[in-house]
């Protein structure tokens, strides 16, 4: 819609995976030339570079997964966008649209305490009060899910589902599996002798040498951390939890990657999972 109004829009997200899911997406570090791991509000942007000229022409910046943005990164972006046109206005007068869910994972600080993590959240930035806040009435990722599953996810994210030990008891319909790989990815032919066709690739007889390649139609499956899964949805989710989660939002993010409870499978030593929620953030 903004593009149809001749607005120059740039999409960005904090992580590389999340940015690839956006149209014309770039990581925040790449867009603003942020110095990752540096607490000072500095950037590698050069006023005469082509990158800087393109950034000056942007009208609207859509910044997704904002719960993962650090306070320092947001304030550095403000500094960069003010500095490019030498503007007194926040973000150089550009429109900044943040999107995200603060039930999800916060900025990562190596060996950071709860105080470190909450203080580094963008809600504690001097810029936060300049944003107008809107809330979605429906969870678009699981909009067709049953009401009990939606309520369970929200209760996990808000910490309402926690008992006195900050643990969540899984729904009876969520299986705790012995063999995660077989149960999640075994498919409809699990336990059966199945024909896997062998594919012989095209052989070019005009070549001066003999070339033939044989393939089998087997799909690869990958394992990623909960943090890297943020921003994505999957057809089936196998959640392996040999140990407790250790930071705000990880349990909620892990559960909500599945579009319905029928797509989530868990391998854990207990049916009571630890759930870290910093209620002062949500």
Short mmCIF file of C-alpha atoms in Angstrom, two decimals:
data_model
loop_
_atom_site.label_atom_id
_atom_site.label_comp_id
_atom_site.label_asym_id
_atom_site.label_seq_id
_atom_site.Cartn_x
_atom_site.Cartn_y
_atom_site.Cartn_z
CA UNK A 1 0.00 0.00 0.00
CA UNK A 2 2.81 2.42 0.87
CA UNK A 3 4.59 1.63 -2.38
CA UNK A 4 1.42 2.45 -4.31
CA UNK A 5 1.56 5.88 -2.64
CA UNK A 6 5.07 6.33 -4.09
CA UNK A 7 6.65 5.93 -0.67
CA UNK A 8 10.15 4.49 -0.53
CA UNK A 9 9.88 1.65 1.99
CA UNK A 10 12.74 -0.31 3.57
CA UNK A 11 12.05 -3.46 5.63
CA UNK A 12 14.48 -4.67 8.25
CA UNK A 13 14.73 -7.17 11.11
CA UNK A 14 17.33 -7.89 13.75
CA UNK A 15 18.25 -11.43 12.66
CA UNK A 16 19.29 -12.66 9.25
CA UNK A 17 16.58 -15.34 9.10
CA UNK A 18 13.79 -12.90 10.00
CA UNK A 19 15.02 -10.34 7.45
CA UNK A 20 14.89 -12.88 4.61
CA UNK A 21 11.16 -13.32 5.24
CA UNK A 22 10.53 -9.63 4.47
CA UNK A 23 10.16 -8.00 1.08
CA UNK A 24 13.46 -6.25 0.29
CA UNK A 25 14.52 -7.16 3.82
CA UNK A 26 17.90 -6.37 5.36
CA UNK A 27 19.34 -6.97 8.78
CA UNK A 28 19.35 -3.97 11.09
CA UNK A 29 23.13 -4.17 11.44
CA UNK A 30 23.53 -3.97 7.66
CA UNK A 31 21.00 -1.18 7.16
CA UNK A 32 22.30 1.13 9.89
CA UNK A 33 25.91 -0.15 9.84
CA UNK A 34 25.68 -0.93 13.53
CA UNK A 35 28.75 -2.07 15.42
CA UNK A 36 27.48 -5.30 16.98
CA UNK A 37 28.65 -5.80 20.55
CA UNK A 38 29.54 -2.13 20.95
CA UNK A 39 27.47 -0.31 23.59
CA UNK A 40 28.38 3.13 22.23
CA UNK A 41 25.94 4.81 19.86
CA UNK A 42 28.18 4.70 16.83
CA UNK A 43 27.80 3.52 13.25
CA UNK A 44 30.05 2.87 10.27
CA UNK A 45 27.87 4.94 7.92
CA UNK A 46 29.80 7.37 5.73
CA UNK A 47 27.86 10.42 4.53
CA UNK A 48 29.24 10.23 1.01
CA UNK A 49 28.60 6.52 0.39
CA UNK A 50 25.96 5.09 -1.93
CA UNK A 51 24.46 3.19 1.01
CA UNK A 52 23.95 6.45 2.87
CA UNK A 53 22.38 8.14 -0.14
CA UNK A 54 19.88 5.28 -0.49
CA UNK A 55 19.04 5.45 3.21
CA UNK A 56 18.41 9.20 2.97
CA UNK A 57 15.83 8.55 0.24
CA UNK A 58 13.81 6.12 2.39
CA UNK A 59 10.45 7.46 3.62
CA UNK A 60 9.30 4.56 5.83
CA UNK A 61 11.28 1.91 7.70
CA UNK A 62 9.38 -1.20 8.79
CA UNK A 63 11.34 -2.86 11.60
CA UNK A 64 10.12 -6.36 12.45
CA UNK A 65 10.76 -8.54 15.51
CA UNK A 66 11.21 -5.42 17.62
CA UNK A 67 11.39 -7.34 20.91
CA UNK A 68 14.90 -8.43 19.87
CA UNK A 69 16.11 -4.88 19.19
CA UNK A 70 18.33 -3.52 21.93
CA UNK A 71 17.78 -0.07 23.36
CA UNK A 72 21.25 0.93 22.17
CA UNK A 73 20.53 -0.24 18.60
CA UNK A 74 17.28 1.76 18.42
CA UNK A 75 18.97 4.89 19.74
CA UNK A 76 21.90 4.42 17.34
CA UNK A 77 19.46 4.15 14.42
CA UNK A 78 17.89 7.41 15.62
CA UNK A 79 21.34 9.03 15.74
CA UNK A 80 22.21 7.81 12.21
CA UNK A 81 18.93 8.95 10.67
CA UNK A 82 19.17 12.37 12.37
CA UNK A 83 22.77 12.81 11.30
CA UNK A 84 22.34 12.02 7.59
CA UNK A 85 20.20 15.10 6.80
CA UNK A 86 21.33 16.95 9.96
CA UNK A 87 17.72 16.89 11.19
CA UNK A 88 16.46 17.84 14.67
CA UNK A 89 13.56 15.38 14.37
CA UNK A 90 13.52 11.84 15.73
CA UNK A 91 14.80 9.35 13.14
CA UNK A 92 15.46 12.25 10.78
CA UNK A 93 11.74 12.76 10.25
CA UNK A 94 11.28 9.28 8.75
CA UNK A 95 8.35 7.08 9.72
CA UNK A 96 9.43 4.07 11.76
CA UNK A 97 6.96 1.19 12.04
CA UNK A 98 7.90 -1.39 14.66
CA UNK A 99 6.29 -4.81 14.69
CA UNK A 100 6.70 -7.52 17.27
CA UNK A 101 5.51 -9.34 20.36
CA UNK A 102 7.16 -8.69 23.72
CA UNK A 103 6.15 -12.15 24.87
CA UNK A 104 9.00 -13.26 22.63
CA UNK A 105 12.76 -13.27 23.15
CA UNK A 106 14.53 -10.07 24.22
CA UNK A 107 17.95 -8.80 23.05
CA UNK A 108 20.67 -11.32 23.83
CA UNK A 109 23.28 -10.29 26.38
CA UNK A 110 25.95 -12.89 27.06
CA UNK A 111 25.70 -13.91 30.72
CA UNK A 112 23.25 -11.05 31.26
CA UNK A 113 21.05 -10.91 34.35
CA UNK A 114 17.32 -10.25 34.34
CA UNK A 115 18.06 -6.59 35.11
CA UNK A 116 20.52 -6.37 32.21
CA UNK A 117 17.98 -7.83 29.78
CA UNK A 118 15.03 -5.69 30.85
CA UNK A 119 17.10 -2.49 30.96
CA UNK A 120 18.31 -3.17 27.41
CA UNK A 121 14.77 -3.56 26.06
CA UNK A 122 13.55 -0.79 23.75
CA UNK A 123 10.65 -0.15 26.14
CA UNK A 124 13.25 1.47 28.41
CA UNK A 125 14.53 3.80 25.68
CA UNK A 126 13.75 7.52 25.74
CA UNK A 127 12.34 7.01 22.23
CA UNK A 128 9.65 4.51 23.24
CA UNK A 129 7.09 7.10 24.32
CA UNK A 130 7.30 8.73 20.89
CA UNK A 131 5.72 5.67 19.27
CA UNK A 132 1.96 5.28 18.94
CA UNK A 133 0.96 1.77 20.04
CA UNK A 134 -1.53 -0.53 18.32
CA UNK A 135 -2.43 -4.11 19.26
CA UNK A 136 -3.67 -6.90 17.01
CA UNK A 137 -6.97 -8.36 18.14
CA UNK A 138 -6.20 -11.77 16.61
CA UNK A 139 -3.06 -13.89 16.46
CA UNK A 140 -2.65 -14.09 12.69
CA UNK A 141 -0.26 -17.05 12.83
CA UNK A 142 -2.79 -19.34 14.53
CA UNK A 143 -6.03 -17.62 13.55
CA UNK A 144 -7.68 -20.93 12.56
CA UNK A 145 -6.58 -22.80 15.70
CA UNK A 146 -9.00 -23.90 18.40
CA UNK A 147 -9.80 -21.51 21.24
CA UNK A 148 -8.17 -23.65 23.96
CA UNK A 149 -4.83 -23.71 22.12
CA UNK A 150 -4.89 -19.94 21.54
CA UNK A 151 -5.65 -19.33 25.21
CA UNK A 152 -2.91 -21.74 26.29
CA UNK A 153 -0.32 -19.94 24.15
CA UNK A 154 -1.30 -16.53 25.50
CA UNK A 155 -1.24 -17.85 29.08
CA UNK A 156 2.26 -19.23 28.48
CA UNK A 157 3.42 -15.94 26.97
CA UNK A 158 1.92 -13.88 29.80
CA UNK A 159 3.16 -16.22 32.53
CA UNK A 160 -0.41 -16.92 33.64
CA UNK A 161 0.03 -20.65 33.02
CA UNK A 162 3.00 -20.83 35.42
CA UNK A 163 2.69 -22.65 38.72
CA UNK A 164 4.54 -21.69 41.92
CA UNK A 165 7.80 -23.06 40.46
CA UNK A 166 7.37 -21.13 37.18
CA UNK A 167 6.58 -24.33 35.32
CA UNK A 168 3.90 -24.98 32.72
CA UNK A 169 1.99 -28.26 32.67
CA UNK A 170 1.52 -29.39 29.09
CA UNK A 171 -1.94 -29.94 27.66
CA UNK A 172 -2.98 -33.59 27.55
CA UNK A 173 -3.19 -33.32 23.76
CA UNK A 174 0.51 -32.39 23.52
CA UNK A 175 2.48 -35.65 23.39
CA UNK A 176 5.84 -36.01 25.11
CA UNK A 177 7.64 -38.38 22.76
CA UNK A 178 10.34 -41.01 23.18
CA UNK A 179 11.73 -40.71 19.66
CA UNK A 180 11.22 -37.19 18.35
CA UNK A 181 12.59 -37.72 14.84
CA UNK A 182 10.58 -40.86 14.08
CA UNK A 183 7.33 -39.49 15.49
CA UNK A 184 7.55 -36.04 13.91
CA UNK A 185 9.11 -36.81 10.56
CA UNK A 186 8.29 -40.49 10.13
CA UNK A 187 5.38 -39.75 7.79
CA UNK A 188 2.44 -41.93 6.79
CA UNK A 189 4.70 -44.83 5.77
CA UNK A 190 6.42 -45.14 9.12
CA UNK A 191 7.21 -48.80 9.85
CA UNK A 192 6.46 -49.93 6.30
CA UNK A 193 8.73 -51.18 3.54
CA UNK A 194 8.54 -48.34 1.03
CA UNK A 195 9.83 -48.00 -2.49
CA UNK A 196 12.16 -45.01 -2.91
CA UNK A 197 12.63 -44.37 -6.64
CA UNK A 198 16.13 -43.91 -7.96
CA UNK A 199 16.49 -41.00 -10.38
CA UNK A 200 19.19 -41.10 -13.01
CA UNK A 201 19.97 -37.60 -14.22
CA UNK A 202 20.32 -36.63 -17.86
CA UNK A 203 23.47 -37.76 -19.61
CA UNK A 204 24.81 -35.52 -22.36
CA UNK A 205 26.28 -37.81 -25.01
CA UNK A 206 27.92 -34.87 -26.79
CA UNK A 207 30.42 -34.46 -23.99
CA UNK A 208 33.88 -35.96 -24.48
CA UNK A 209 33.50 -37.88 -21.21
CA UNK A 210 30.86 -40.15 -19.62
CA UNK A 211 28.75 -38.37 -16.94
CA UNK A 212 25.88 -39.80 -14.93
CA UNK A 213 24.42 -38.83 -11.54
CA UNK A 214 21.96 -40.78 -9.40
CA UNK A 215 19.63 -39.05 -6.92
CA UNK A 216 17.10 -40.16 -4.34
CA UNK A 217 14.05 -37.95 -3.58
CA UNK A 218 14.77 -37.56 0.13
CA UNK A 219 14.18 -34.24 1.87
CA UNK A 220 16.67 -32.76 4.29
CA UNK A 221 15.53 -31.71 7.76
CA UNK A 222 17.37 -29.15 9.87
CA UNK A 223 17.61 -28.38 13.56
CA UNK A 224 17.81 -24.77 14.76
CA UNK A 225 17.75 -23.09 18.14
CA UNK A 226 14.59 -21.55 19.57
CA UNK A 227 16.11 -18.07 19.21
CA UNK A 228 16.77 -18.55 15.50
CA UNK A 229 13.25 -19.90 14.96
CA UNK A 230 11.70 -16.60 16.08
CA UNK A 231 9.82 -14.96 13.22
CA UNK A 232 9.10 -18.23 11.41
CA UNK A 233 6.19 -20.67 11.20
CA UNK A 234 6.57 -24.36 10.42
CA UNK A 235 4.30 -27.12 9.18
CA UNK A 236 5.51 -29.47 11.93
CA UNK A 237 7.63 -28.64 14.96
CA UNK A 238 9.69 -31.10 16.95
CA UNK A 239 10.76 -29.45 20.20
CA UNK A 240 13.73 -31.06 21.95
CA UNK A 241 14.17 -29.88 25.55
CA UNK A 242 16.75 -31.98 27.38
CA UNK A 243 17.26 -29.00 29.72
CA UNK A 244 15.15 -26.08 30.93
CA UNK A 245 14.88 -22.88 28.91
CA UNK A 246 16.79 -20.04 30.53
CA UNK A 247 15.48 -16.70 29.29
CA UNK A 248 12.27 -14.72 28.77
CA UNK A 249 10.06 -15.80 25.89
CA UNK A 250 11.79 -19.01 24.82
CA UNK A 251 8.94 -21.35 25.79
CA UNK A 252 6.34 -19.11 24.13
CA UNK A 253 8.41 -18.80 20.94
CA UNK A 254 8.98 -22.56 20.78
CA UNK A 255 5.28 -23.40 21.19
CA UNK A 256 3.97 -20.71 18.85
CA UNK A 257 6.14 -21.74 15.86
CA UNK A 258 3.49 -24.40 15.19
CA UNK A 259 0.24 -23.21 13.63
CA UNK A 260 -1.81 -25.64 15.73
CA UNK A 261 -1.32 -28.00 18.66
CA UNK A 262 -1.51 -30.95 16.25
CA UNK A 263 1.72 -29.75 14.61
CA UNK A 264 3.76 -29.54 17.84
CA UNK A 265 5.67 -32.55 19.21
CA UNK A 266 7.83 -32.39 22.32
CA UNK A 267 10.65 -34.50 23.69
CA UNK A 268 11.37 -33.69 27.32
CA UNK A 269 12.12 -35.48 30.57
CA UNK A 270 9.07 -33.85 32.18
CA UNK A 271 5.55 -32.75 31.31
CA UNK A 272 6.12 -29.62 33.42
CA UNK A 273 8.31 -27.23 31.45
CA UNK A 274 10.14 -24.23 32.89
CA UNK A 275 8.76 -20.93 31.56
CA UNK A 276 10.67 -17.66 32.05
CA UNK A 277 8.47 -14.55 31.77
CA UNK A 278 9.48 -11.00 32.70
CA UNK A 279 6.06 -9.51 33.35
CA UNK A 280 7.40 -5.96 33.52
CA UNK A 281 8.19 -6.20 29.79
CA UNK A 282 4.93 -7.57 28.34
#
